[in-house]
């Protein structure tokens, strides 16, 4: 079965630094998402992206966050100035069509902010 | 987003069936019932979804109550690999898009 690929699997950064998390969604998918999961907590929606623009975002997704699809294959999440509370597992997901279709999730990037 | 209620945890024996319940009394007519699971240290994984009729696939079965206010995910023969957190999620069929995860049910499987 096709997979969503995320790199790196682990990222360690210093507070205040910029970090970019990368994802390669499944090739024919059109809708892309970022979620995060703080250790021991539930999976939280951050943002959805379609047709080169954000279609929906949560309260968590403030001005420090941005997303981009820089080419035909990658989908990135940038955090401009990381905080300690940004430490979490970040999951990328994609699906082919928005309505009713299942989401495919990557295995995540563990971000540790020191 | 309509809310779902699941038990925090359940236990099962290996090779026995498991019935994971979910209540969704405020479900609307256009909401699909989705189930995902999250194995330890992995991303969520789609299991099954349905609207009104019971559904079967290679992973599980989904039994939906006639009034749609509850549903049950059925694993026919639990294996150790099925130990995971199982999420029951309502997703509007007219809007689709994001999934909103609750706390889910943590299923442990005993050998």
mmCIF file with all atom_site columns, N, CA, C and O in Angstrom, chain A residues 82-101:
data_model
loop_
_atom_site.group_PDB
_atom_site.id
_atom_site.type_symbol
_atom_site.label_atom_id
_atom_site.label_alt_id
_atom_site.label_comp_id
_atom_site.label_asym_id
_atom_site.label_entity_id
_atom_site.label_seq_id
_atom_site.pdbx_PDB_ins_code
_atom_site.Cartn_x
_atom_site.Cartn_y
_atom_site.Cartn_z
_atom_site.occupancy
_atom_site.B_iso_or_equiv
_atom_site.pdbx_formal_charge
_atom_site.auth_seq_id
_atom_site.auth_comp_id
_atom_site.auth_asym_id
_atom_site.auth_atom_id
_atom_site.pdbx_PDB_model_num
ATOM 1  N N  . UNK A 1 82  ? 10.726  28.274 17.681 1.00 0.00 ? 82  UNK A N  1
ATOM 2  C CA . UNK A 1 82  ? 10.174  27.182 18.482 1.00 0.00 ? 82  UNK A CA 1
ATOM 3  C C  . UNK A 1 82  ? 10.148  27.506 19.968 1.00 0.00 ? 82  UNK A C  1
ATOM 4  O O  . UNK A 1 82  ? 11.032  28.202 20.502 1.00 0.00 ? 82  UNK A O  1
ATOM 5  N N  . UNK A 1 83  ? 9.122   26.980 20.630 1.00 0.00 ? 83  UNK A N  1
ATOM 6  C CA . UNK A 1 83  ? 8.980   27.106 22.074 1.00 0.00 ? 83  UNK A CA 1
ATOM 7  C C  . UNK A 1 83  ? 9.077   25.705 22.683 1.00 0.00 ? 83  UNK A C  1
ATOM 8  O O  . UNK A 1 83  ? 8.891   24.704 21.983 1.00 0.00 ? 83  UNK A O  1
ATOM 9  N N  . UNK A 1 84  ? 9.298   25.665 23.974 1.00 0.00 ? 84  UNK A N  1
ATOM 10 C CA . UNK A 1 84  ? 9.375   24.371 24.653 1.00 0.00 ? 84  UNK A CA 1
ATOM 11 C C  . UNK A 1 84  ? 8.092   23.563 24.437 1.00 0.00 ? 84  UNK A C  1
ATOM 12 O O  . UNK A 1 84  ? 8.138   22.343 24.250 1.00 0.00 ? 84  UNK A O  1
ATOM 13 N N  . UNK A 1 85  ? 6.956   24.262 24.452 1.00 0.00 ? 85  UNK A N  1
ATOM 14 C CA . UNK A 1 85  ? 5.668   23.573 24.336 1.00 0.00 ? 85  UNK A CA 1
ATOM 15 C C  . UNK A 1 85  ? 5.367   23.073 22.919 1.00 0.00 ? 85  UNK A C  1
ATOM 16 O O  . UNK A 1 85  ? 4.344   22.430 22.688 1.00 0.00 ? 85  UNK A O  1
ATOM 17 N N  . UNK A 1 86  ? 6.243   23.371 21.973 1.00 0.00 ? 86  UNK A N  1
ATOM 18 C CA . UNK A 1 86  ? 6.093   22.802 20.632 1.00 0.00 ? 86  UNK A CA 1
ATOM 19 C C  . UNK A 1 86  ? 6.621   21.374 20.549 1.00 0.00 ? 86  UNK A C  1
ATOM 20 O O  . UNK A 1 86  ? 6.454   20.703 19.527 1.00 0.00 ? 86  UNK A O  1
ATOM 21 N N  . UNK A 1 87  ? 7.261   20.924 21.601 1.00 0.00 ? 87  UNK A N  1
ATOM 22 C CA . UNK A 1 87  ? 7.760   19.545 21.627 1.00 0.00 ? 87  UNK A CA 1
ATOM 23 C C  . UNK A 1 87  ? 6.585   18.587 21.521 1.00 0.00 ? 87  UNK A C  1
ATOM 24 O O  . UNK A 1 87  ? 5.665   18.619 22.349 1.00 0.00 ? 87  UNK A O  1
ATOM 25 N N  . UNK A 1 88  ? 6.612   17.759 20.497 1.00 0.00 ? 88  UNK A N  1
ATOM 26 C CA . UNK A 1 88  ? 5.491   16.852 20.231 1.00 0.00 ? 88  UNK A CA 1
ATOM 27 C C  . UNK A 1 88  ? 5.867   15.959 19.055 1.00 0.00 ? 88  UNK A C  1
ATOM 28 O O  . UNK A 1 88  ? 6.879   16.176 18.391 1.00 0.00 ? 88  UNK A O  1
ATOM 29 N N  . UNK A 1 89  ? 5.006   14.974 18.807 1.00 0.00 ? 89  UNK A N  1
ATOM 30 C CA . UNK A 1 89  ? 5.093   14.195 17.572 1.00 0.00 ? 89  UNK A CA 1
ATOM 31 C C  . UNK A 1 89  ? 4.201   14.885 16.560 1.00 0.00 ? 89  UNK A C  1
ATOM 32 O O  . UNK A 1 89  ? 3.043   15.183 16.847 1.00 0.00 ? 89  UNK A O  1
ATOM 33 N N  . UNK A 1 90  ? 4.742   15.146 15.385 1.00 0.00 ? 90  UNK A N  1
ATOM 34 C CA . UNK A 1 90  ? 3.993   15.800 14.327 1.00 0.00 ? 90  UNK A CA 1
ATOM 35 C C  . UNK A 1 90  ? 3.711   14.792 13.216 1.00 0.00 ? 90  UNK A C  1
ATOM 36 O O  . UNK A 1 90  ? 4.625   14.154 12.697 1.00 0.00 ? 90  UNK A O  1
ATOM 37 N N  . UNK A 1 91  ? 2.430   14.674 12.888 1.00 0.00 ? 91  UNK A N  1
ATOM 38 C CA . UNK A 1 91  ? 2.008   13.730 11.850 1.00 0.00 ? 91  UNK A CA 1
ATOM 39 C C  . UNK A 1 91  ? 1.500   14.489 10.626 1.00 0.00 ? 91  UNK A C  1
ATOM 40 O O  . UNK A 1 91  ? 0.700   15.408 10.743 1.00 0.00 ? 91  UNK A O  1
ATOM 41 N N  . UNK A 1 92  ? 1.943   14.035 9.490  1.00 0.00 ? 92  UNK A N  1
ATOM 42 C CA . UNK A 1 92  ? 1.415   14.507 8.213  1.00 0.00 ? 92  UNK A CA 1
ATOM 43 C C  . UNK A 1 92  ? 0.398   13.476 7.720  1.00 0.00 ? 92  UNK A C  1
ATOM 44 O O  . UNK A 1 92  ? 0.532   12.276 7.998  1.00 0.00 ? 92  UNK A O  1
ATOM 45 N N  . UNK A 1 93  ? -0.621  13.932 7.027  1.00 0.00 ? 93  UNK A N  1
ATOM 46 C CA . UNK A 1 93  ? -1.616  13.016 6.472  1.00 0.00 ? 93  UNK A CA 1
ATOM 47 C C  . UNK A 1 93  ? -2.078  13.548 5.116  1.00 0.00 ? 93  UNK A C  1
ATOM 48 O O  . UNK A 1 93  ? -1.956  14.740 4.824  1.00 0.00 ? 93  UNK A O  1
ATOM 49 N N  . UNK A 1 94  ? -2.619  12.642 4.316  1.00 0.00 ? 94  UNK A N  1
ATOM 50 C CA . UNK A 1 94  ? -3.167  13.066 3.031  1.00 0.00 ? 94  UNK A CA 1
ATOM 51 C C  . UNK A 1 94  ? -4.345  12.182 2.671  1.00 0.00 ? 94  UNK A C  1
ATOM 52 O O  . UNK A 1 94  ? -4.489  11.072 3.194  1.00 0.00 ? 94  UNK A O  1
ATOM 53 N N  . UNK A 1 95  ? -5.210  12.695 1.820  1.00 0.00 ? 95  UNK A N  1
ATOM 54 C CA . UNK A 1 95  ? -6.231  11.849 1.218  1.00 0.00 ? 95  UNK A CA 1
ATOM 55 C C  . UNK A 1 95  ? -6.554  12.334 -0.183 1.00 0.00 ? 95  UNK A C  1
ATOM 56 O O  . UNK A 1 95  ? -6.264  13.469 -0.563 1.00 0.00 ? 95  UNK A O  1
ATOM 57 N N  . UNK A 1 96  ? -7.129  11.412 -0.913 1.00 0.00 ? 96  UNK A N  1
ATOM 58 C CA . UNK A 1 96  ? -7.302  11.635 -2.348 1.00 0.00 ? 96  UNK A CA 1
ATOM 59 C C  . UNK A 1 96  ? -8.402  12.643 -2.616 1.00 0.00 ? 96  UNK A C  1
ATOM 60 O O  . UNK A 1 96  ? -8.251  13.563 -3.400 1.00 0.00 ? 96  UNK A O  1
ATOM 61 N N  . UNK A 1 97  ? -9.515  12.433 -2.001 1.00 0.00 ? 97  UNK A N  1
ATOM 62 C CA . UNK A 1 97  ? -10.623 13.354 -2.146 1.00 0.00 ? 97  UNK A CA 1
ATOM 63 C C  . UNK A 1 97  ? -11.141 13.697 -0.772 1.00 0.00 ? 97  UNK A C  1
ATOM 64 O O  . UNK A 1 97  ? -11.093 12.884 0.133  1.00 0.00 ? 97  UNK A O  1
ATOM 65 N N  . UNK A 1 98  ? -11.646 14.844 -0.574 1.00 0.00 ? 98  UNK A N  1
ATOM 66 C CA . UNK A 1 98  ? -11.965 15.315 0.762  1.00 0.00 ? 98  UNK A CA 1
ATOM 67 C C  . UNK A 1 98  ? -13.120 14.547 1.383  1.00 0.00 ? 98  UNK A C  1
ATOM 68 O O  . UNK A 1 98  ? -13.089 14.188 2.540  1.00 0.00 ? 98  UNK A O  1
ATOM 69 N N  . UNK A 1 99  ? -14.115 14.282 0.573  1.00 0.00 ? 99  UNK A N  1
ATOM 70 C CA . UNK A 1 99  ? -15.358 13.812 1.151  1.00 0.00 ? 99  UNK A CA 1
ATOM 71 C C  . UNK A 1 99  ? -15.321 12.320 1.429  1.00 0.00 ? 99  UNK A C  1
ATOM 72 O O  . UNK A 1 99  ? -15.174 11.508 0.542  1.00 0.00 ? 99  UNK A O  1
ATOM 73 N N  . UNK A 1 100 ? -15.420 11.975 2.690  1.00 0.00 ? 100 UNK A N  1
ATOM 74 C CA . UNK A 1 100 ? -15.608 10.608 3.150  1.00 0.00 ? 100 UNK A CA 1
ATOM 75 C C  . UNK A 1 100 ? -14.376 9.727  2.987  1.00 0.00 ? 100 UNK A C  1
ATOM 76 O O  . UNK A 1 100 ? -14.348 8.636  3.528  1.00 0.00 ? 100 UNK A O  1
ATOM 77 N N  . UNK A 1 101 ? -13.366 10.171 2.292  1.00 0.00 ? 101 UNK A N  1
ATOM 78 C CA . UNK A 1 101 ? -12.221 9.300  2.047  1.00 0.00 ? 101 UNK A CA 1
ATOM 79 C C  . UNK A 1 101 ? -11.328 9.198  3.279  1.00 0.00 ? 101 UNK A C  1
ATOM 80 O O  . UNK A 1 101 ? -11.191 10.143 4.048  1.00 0.00 ? 101 UNK A O  1
#
